[in-house]
Coordinates of C-alpha atoms and ligand atoms in Angstrom, one line a residue:
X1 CA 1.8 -21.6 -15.0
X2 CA 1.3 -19.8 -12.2
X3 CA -1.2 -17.0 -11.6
X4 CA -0.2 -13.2 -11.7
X5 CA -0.8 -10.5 -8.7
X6 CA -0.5 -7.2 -8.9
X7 CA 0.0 -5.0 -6.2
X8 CA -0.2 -0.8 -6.3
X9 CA 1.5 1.1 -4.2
X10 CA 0.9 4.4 -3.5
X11 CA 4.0 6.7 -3.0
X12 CA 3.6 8.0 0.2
X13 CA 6.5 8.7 3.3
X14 CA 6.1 7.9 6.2
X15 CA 5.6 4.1 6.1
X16 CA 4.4 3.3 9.6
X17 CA 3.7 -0.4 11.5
X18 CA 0.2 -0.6 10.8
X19 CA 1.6 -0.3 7.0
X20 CA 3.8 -3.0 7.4
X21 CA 1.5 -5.8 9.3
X22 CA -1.7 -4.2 7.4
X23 CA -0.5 -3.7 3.4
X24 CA 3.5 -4.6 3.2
X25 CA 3.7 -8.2 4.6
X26 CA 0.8 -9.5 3.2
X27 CA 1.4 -8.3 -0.1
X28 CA 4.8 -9.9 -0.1
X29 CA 3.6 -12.9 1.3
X30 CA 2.0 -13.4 -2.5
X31 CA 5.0 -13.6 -3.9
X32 CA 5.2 -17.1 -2.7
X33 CA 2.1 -18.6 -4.5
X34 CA 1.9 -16.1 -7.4
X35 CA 3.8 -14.6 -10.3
X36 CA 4.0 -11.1 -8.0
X37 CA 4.4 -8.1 -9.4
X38 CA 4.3 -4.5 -7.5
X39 CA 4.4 -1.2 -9.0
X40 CA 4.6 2.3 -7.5
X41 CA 1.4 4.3 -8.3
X42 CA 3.4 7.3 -9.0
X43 CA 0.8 9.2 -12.0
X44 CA -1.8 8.2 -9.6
X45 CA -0.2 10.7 -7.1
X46 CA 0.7 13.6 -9.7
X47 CA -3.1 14.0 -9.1
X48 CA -3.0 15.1 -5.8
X49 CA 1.2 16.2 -5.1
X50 CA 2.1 19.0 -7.3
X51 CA 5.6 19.7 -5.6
X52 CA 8.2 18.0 -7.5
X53 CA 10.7 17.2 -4.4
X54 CA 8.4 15.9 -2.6
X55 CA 6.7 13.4 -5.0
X56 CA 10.8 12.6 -6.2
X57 CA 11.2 11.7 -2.5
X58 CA 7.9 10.3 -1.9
X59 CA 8.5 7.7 -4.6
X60 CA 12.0 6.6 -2.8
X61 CA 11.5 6.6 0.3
X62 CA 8.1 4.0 -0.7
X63 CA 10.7 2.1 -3.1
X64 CA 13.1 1.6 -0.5
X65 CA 10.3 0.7 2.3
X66 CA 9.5 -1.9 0.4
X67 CA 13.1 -3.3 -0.4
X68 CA 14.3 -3.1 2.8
X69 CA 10.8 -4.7 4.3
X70 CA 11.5 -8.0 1.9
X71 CA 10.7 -7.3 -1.6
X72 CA 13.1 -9.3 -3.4
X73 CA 13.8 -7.6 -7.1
X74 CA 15.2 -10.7 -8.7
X75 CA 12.1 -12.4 -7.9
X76 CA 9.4 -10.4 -8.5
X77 CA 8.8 -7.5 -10.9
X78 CA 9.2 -4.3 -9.3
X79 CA 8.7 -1.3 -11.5
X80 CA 7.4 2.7 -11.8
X81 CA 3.9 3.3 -13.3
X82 CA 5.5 6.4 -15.2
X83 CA 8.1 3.9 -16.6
X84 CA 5.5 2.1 -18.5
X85 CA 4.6 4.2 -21.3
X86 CA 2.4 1.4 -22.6
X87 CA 0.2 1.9 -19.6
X88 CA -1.0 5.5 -20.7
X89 CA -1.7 3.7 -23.9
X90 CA -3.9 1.3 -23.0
X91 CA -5.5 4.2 -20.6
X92 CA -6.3 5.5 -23.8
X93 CA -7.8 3.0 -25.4
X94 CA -9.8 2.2 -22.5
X95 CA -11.7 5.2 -22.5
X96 CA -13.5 4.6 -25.9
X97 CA -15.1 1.8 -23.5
X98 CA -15.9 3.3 -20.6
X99 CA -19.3 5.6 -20.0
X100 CA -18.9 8.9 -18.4
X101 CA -21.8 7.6 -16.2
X102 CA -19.7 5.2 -14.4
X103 CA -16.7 7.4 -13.7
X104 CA -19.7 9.7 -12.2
X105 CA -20.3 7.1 -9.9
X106 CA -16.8 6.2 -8.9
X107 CA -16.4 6.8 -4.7
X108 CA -13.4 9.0 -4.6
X109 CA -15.3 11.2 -7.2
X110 CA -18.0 11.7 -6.0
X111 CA -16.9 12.2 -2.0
X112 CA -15.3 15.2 -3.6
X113 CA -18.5 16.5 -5.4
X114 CA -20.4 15.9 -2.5
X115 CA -17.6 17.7 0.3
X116 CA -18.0 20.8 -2.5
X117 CA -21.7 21.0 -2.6
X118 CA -21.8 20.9 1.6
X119 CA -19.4 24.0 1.4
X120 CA -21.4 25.7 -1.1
X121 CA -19.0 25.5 -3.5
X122 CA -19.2 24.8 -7.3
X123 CA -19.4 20.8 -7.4
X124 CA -16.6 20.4 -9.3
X125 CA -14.2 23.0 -7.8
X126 CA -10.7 21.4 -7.3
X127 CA -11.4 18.5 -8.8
X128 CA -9.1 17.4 -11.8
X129 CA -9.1 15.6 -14.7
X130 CA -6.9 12.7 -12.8
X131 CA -9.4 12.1 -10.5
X132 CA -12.3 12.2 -12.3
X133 CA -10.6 9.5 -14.7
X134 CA -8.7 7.7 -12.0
X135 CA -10.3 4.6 -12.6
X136 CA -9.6 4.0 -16.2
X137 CA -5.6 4.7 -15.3
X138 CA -6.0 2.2 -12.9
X139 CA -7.9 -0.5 -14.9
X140 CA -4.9 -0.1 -17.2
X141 CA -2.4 -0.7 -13.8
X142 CA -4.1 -3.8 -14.1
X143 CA -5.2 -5.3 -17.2
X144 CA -1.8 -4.3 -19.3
X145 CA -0.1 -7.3 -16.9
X146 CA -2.7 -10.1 -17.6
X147 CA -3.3 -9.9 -14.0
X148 CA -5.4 -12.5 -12.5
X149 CA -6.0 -11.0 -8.8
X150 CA -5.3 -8.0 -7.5
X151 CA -5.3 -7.3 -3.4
X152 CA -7.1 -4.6 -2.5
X153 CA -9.1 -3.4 0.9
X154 CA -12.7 -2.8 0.6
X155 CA -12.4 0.7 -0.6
X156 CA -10.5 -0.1 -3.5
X157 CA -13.3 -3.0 -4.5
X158 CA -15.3 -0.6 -6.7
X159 CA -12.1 0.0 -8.8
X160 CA -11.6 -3.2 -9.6
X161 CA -15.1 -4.1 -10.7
X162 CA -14.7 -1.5 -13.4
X163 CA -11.3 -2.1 -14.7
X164 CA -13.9 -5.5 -14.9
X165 CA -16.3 -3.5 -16.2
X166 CA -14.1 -2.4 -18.9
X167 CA -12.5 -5.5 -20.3
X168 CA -15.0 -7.5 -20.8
X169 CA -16.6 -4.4 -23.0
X170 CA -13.6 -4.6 -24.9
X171 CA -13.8 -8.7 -25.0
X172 CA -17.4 -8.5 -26.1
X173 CA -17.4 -5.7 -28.7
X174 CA -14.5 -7.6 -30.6
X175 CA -15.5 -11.1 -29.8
X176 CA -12.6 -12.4 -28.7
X177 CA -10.7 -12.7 -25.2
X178 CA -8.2 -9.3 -25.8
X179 CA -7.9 -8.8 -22.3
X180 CA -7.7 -10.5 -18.9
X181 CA -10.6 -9.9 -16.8
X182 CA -9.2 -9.4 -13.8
X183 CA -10.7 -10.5 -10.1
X184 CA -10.0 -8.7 -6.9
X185 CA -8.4 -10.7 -3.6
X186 CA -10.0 -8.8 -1.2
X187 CA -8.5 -8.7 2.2
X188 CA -10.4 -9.6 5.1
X189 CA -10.4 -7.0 7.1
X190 CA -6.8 -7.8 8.7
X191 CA -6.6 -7.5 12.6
X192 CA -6.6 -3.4 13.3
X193 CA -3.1 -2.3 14.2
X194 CA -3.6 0.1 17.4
X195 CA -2.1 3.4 17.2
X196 CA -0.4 5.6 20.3
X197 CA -4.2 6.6 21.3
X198 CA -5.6 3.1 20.7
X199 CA -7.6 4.3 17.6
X200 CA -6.3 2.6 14.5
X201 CA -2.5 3.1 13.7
X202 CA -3.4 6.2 10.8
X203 CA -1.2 8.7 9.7
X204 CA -4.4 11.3 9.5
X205 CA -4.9 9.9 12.9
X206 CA -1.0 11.6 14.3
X207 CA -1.1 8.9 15.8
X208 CA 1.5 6.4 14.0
X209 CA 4.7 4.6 15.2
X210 CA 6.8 5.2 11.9
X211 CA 8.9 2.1 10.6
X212 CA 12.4 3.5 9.7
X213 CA 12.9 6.4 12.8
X214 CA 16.1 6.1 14.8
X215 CA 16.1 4.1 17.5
X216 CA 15.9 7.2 20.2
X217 CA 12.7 8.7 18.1
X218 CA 11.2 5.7 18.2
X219 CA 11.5 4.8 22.1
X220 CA 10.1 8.6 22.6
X221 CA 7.2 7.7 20.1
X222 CA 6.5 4.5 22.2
X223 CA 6.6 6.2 25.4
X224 CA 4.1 8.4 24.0
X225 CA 1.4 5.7 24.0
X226 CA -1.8 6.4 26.1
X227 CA -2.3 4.2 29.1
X228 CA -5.1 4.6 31.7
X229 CA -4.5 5.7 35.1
X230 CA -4.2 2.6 37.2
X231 CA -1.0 2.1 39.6
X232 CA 1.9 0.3 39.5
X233 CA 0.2 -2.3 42.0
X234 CA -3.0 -2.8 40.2
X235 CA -3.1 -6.0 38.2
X236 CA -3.9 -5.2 34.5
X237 CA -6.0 -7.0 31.9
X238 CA -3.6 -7.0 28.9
X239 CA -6.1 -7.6 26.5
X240 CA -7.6 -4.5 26.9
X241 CA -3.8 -2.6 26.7
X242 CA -2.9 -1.8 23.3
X243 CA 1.5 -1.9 24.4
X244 CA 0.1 -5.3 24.5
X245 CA -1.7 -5.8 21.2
X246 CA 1.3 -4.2 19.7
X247 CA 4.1 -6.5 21.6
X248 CA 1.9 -9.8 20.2
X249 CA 3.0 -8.3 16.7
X250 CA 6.5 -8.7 17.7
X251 CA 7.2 -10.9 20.7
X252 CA 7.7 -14.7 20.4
X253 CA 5.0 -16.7 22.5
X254 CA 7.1 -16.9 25.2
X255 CA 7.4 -13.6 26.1
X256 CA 3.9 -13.3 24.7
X257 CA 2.7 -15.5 28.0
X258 CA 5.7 -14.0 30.1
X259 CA 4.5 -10.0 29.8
X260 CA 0.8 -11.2 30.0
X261 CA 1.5 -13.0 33.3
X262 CA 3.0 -9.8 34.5
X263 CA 0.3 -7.8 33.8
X264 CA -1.9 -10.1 35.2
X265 CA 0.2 -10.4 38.9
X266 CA 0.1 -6.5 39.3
X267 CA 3.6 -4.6 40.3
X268 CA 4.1 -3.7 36.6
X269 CA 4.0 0.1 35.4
X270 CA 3.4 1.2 32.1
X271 CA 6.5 2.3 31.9
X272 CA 7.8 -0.9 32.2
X273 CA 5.5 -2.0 29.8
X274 CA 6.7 0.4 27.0
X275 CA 10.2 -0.2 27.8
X276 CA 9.7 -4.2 27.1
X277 CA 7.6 -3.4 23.8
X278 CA 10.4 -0.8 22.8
X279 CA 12.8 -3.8 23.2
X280 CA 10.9 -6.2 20.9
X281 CA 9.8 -3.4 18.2
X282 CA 12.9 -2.1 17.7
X283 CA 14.9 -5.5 17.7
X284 CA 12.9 -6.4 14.8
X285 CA 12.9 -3.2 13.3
X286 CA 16.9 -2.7 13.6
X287 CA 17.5 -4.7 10.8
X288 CA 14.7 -3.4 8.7
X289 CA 16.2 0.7 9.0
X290 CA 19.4 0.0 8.5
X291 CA 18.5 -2.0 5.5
X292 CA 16.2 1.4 4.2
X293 CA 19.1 3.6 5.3
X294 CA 21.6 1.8 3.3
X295 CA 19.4 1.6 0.2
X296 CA 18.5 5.9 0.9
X297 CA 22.4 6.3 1.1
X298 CA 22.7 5.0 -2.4
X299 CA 19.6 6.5 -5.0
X300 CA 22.0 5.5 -8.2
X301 CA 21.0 1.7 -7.0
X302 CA 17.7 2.3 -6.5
X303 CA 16.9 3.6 -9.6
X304 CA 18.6 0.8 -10.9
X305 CA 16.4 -1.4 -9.4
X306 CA 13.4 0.4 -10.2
X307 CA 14.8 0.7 -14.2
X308 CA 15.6 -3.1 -14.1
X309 CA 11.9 -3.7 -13.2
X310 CA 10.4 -1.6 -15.4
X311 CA 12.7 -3.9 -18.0
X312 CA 11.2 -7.0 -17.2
X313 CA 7.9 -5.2 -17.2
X314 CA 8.0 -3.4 -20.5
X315 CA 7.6 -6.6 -23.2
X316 CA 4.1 -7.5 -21.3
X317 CA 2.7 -4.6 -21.4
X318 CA 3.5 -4.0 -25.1
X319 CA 2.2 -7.2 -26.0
X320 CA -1.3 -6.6 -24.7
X321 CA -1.3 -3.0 -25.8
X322 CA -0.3 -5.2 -29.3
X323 CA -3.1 -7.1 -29.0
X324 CA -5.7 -4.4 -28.4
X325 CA -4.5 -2.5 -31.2
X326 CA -4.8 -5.8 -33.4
X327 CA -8.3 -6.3 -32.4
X328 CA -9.0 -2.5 -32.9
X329 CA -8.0 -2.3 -36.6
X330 CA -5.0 0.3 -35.7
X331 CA -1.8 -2.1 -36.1
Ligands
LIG401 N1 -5.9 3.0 -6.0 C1 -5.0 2.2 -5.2 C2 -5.0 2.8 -3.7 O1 -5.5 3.8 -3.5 C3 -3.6 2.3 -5.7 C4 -3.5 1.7 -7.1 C5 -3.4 2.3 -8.3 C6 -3.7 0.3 -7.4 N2 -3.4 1.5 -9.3 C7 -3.6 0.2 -8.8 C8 -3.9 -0.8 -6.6 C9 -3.7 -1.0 -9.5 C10 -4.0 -2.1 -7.3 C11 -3.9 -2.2 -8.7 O2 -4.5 2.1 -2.8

């Protein structure tokens, strides 16, 4: 049998390149060696987006990203968090087995006491139950689906060694494997994506190149990178250009070597430059947006989709929830 990923994604617009080289393609890339399964983290974001259009649209526009970057429906399971009702269950039942002492020490909690106290504030102004108790809802994410890794950057390593944490409390005060303890794949810390300023490709950053933009937004956006001020004639070292670390994402190693050489012989503007990176980027992208158009055009379908995962999702989940109540004495 093979061995079961998870992925969560978090619904945000906005998908950018440095989403799809950094998170998207990787994470679909599993889906050739594992049982893959990806699931859009939308409770997770009630915690933080309280306007109900946006989070609606949020969760679409990530759904359809990920369709139209590759995800393939029939062969993965593809589901919403909030259409797993067995998830908040097992939440539930997680918390009998977690201290409030290690919550206290969870990152994103405690960045947020710590920004409060700096202002003066009360420590625990703004700060809501969903945060506090993210990690638990997560831990469930995971262990409902038996899941044996789950790919996560460095930031999100903590997390996992609770949910951790938390099954094998459960395991050991019932004496009997009840849940999967899961292990995270963490992610080398994939090659940096550059962004228009050369700082990494972040959307806090303003500096992204979005995915699914028209094709005239998105040669503005690339003329919009930042070069240096060297002329036309000056030869130029391309491994210090990021138009060039972004065209190796894209080009074939032909015109990899061909646009290097150029650089190299002097004569070539930066204009130039863009306009041969605009070429490649949106050649591959073309496909991609009118893919995500075509699936925006059409929300019944996509909801379908989304319904149709949560289907194939919905008998796992109840079985472990099953099993925990079993071993809990509340079948
Ligand atoms: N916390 C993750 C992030 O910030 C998203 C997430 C929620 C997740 N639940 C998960 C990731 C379960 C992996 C597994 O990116």
């Amino acid at each position: 049998m093979k061995k079961i990923s998870l992925t969560g994604i978090k619904p945000t617009g906005d998908l950018h390149i440095g989403n799809y080289f950094g998170a998207i393609k990787p994470a679909l890339e599993l889906a050739k060696e594992y049982d893959a399964r990806y699931f859009i983290a939308d409770y997770h974001a009630l915690n933080t987006v309280k306007d109900p259009k946006e989070l609606n649209l949020c969760i679409r526009q990530v759904a359809a990203g990920w369709l139209a970057s590759g995800l393939d429906p029939d062969k993965v399971i593809f589901y919403r968090q909030s259409s797993i009702p067995e998830v908040f269950e097992l939440a539930t039942m997680l918390m009998a087995f977690t201290a409030k002492g290690l919550m206290n020490r969870a990152h994103a909690y405690k960045a947020a006491v710590q920004e409060n106290s700096e202002k003066g504030d009360d420590t625990d102004a703004g700060i809501n139950m969903g945060l506090f108790t993210y990690p638990v809802l997560m831990a469930a994410d995971i262990i409902i689906f038996d899941s044996d890794i789950v790919p996560v950057g460095k930031d999100q390593v903590q997390h996992i060694e609770m949910a951790q944490d938390m099954a094998q409390s459960v395991n050991a005060n019932y004496k009997q494997q009840v849940l999967k303890v899961p292990q995270a794949g963490v992610q080398e810390d994939s090659a940096v994506i550059p962004g228009l300023d050369g700082r990494k490709m972040s959307k806090s950053y303003g500096n992204i190149i979005p995915l699914f933009e028209n094709e005239k937004t998105l040669r503005k956006t690339i003329m919009r990178i930042t070069t240096n001020s060297q002329t036309v004639e000056e030869p130029k070292n391309p491994d210090e250009s990021q138009i060039f670390m972004l065209y190796k994402l894209f080009a074939d190693a032909d015109e990899q070597a061909a646009l290097a050489s150029r650089y190299r012989a002097g004569g070539m503007g930066w204009g130039e430059a863009k306009e041969e990176l605009f070429r490649v980027v949106n050649r591959t992208l073309s496909p991609i947006r009118e893919k995500y158009d075509a699936i925006m055009a059409d929300i019944p379908s996509l909801d379908k989709i989304l319904a149709q995962g949560a289907e194939k999702a919905r008998p796992i989940a109840s079985a472990t929830v099953k099993r925990f109540r079993k071993a809990a004495g509340v079948d």
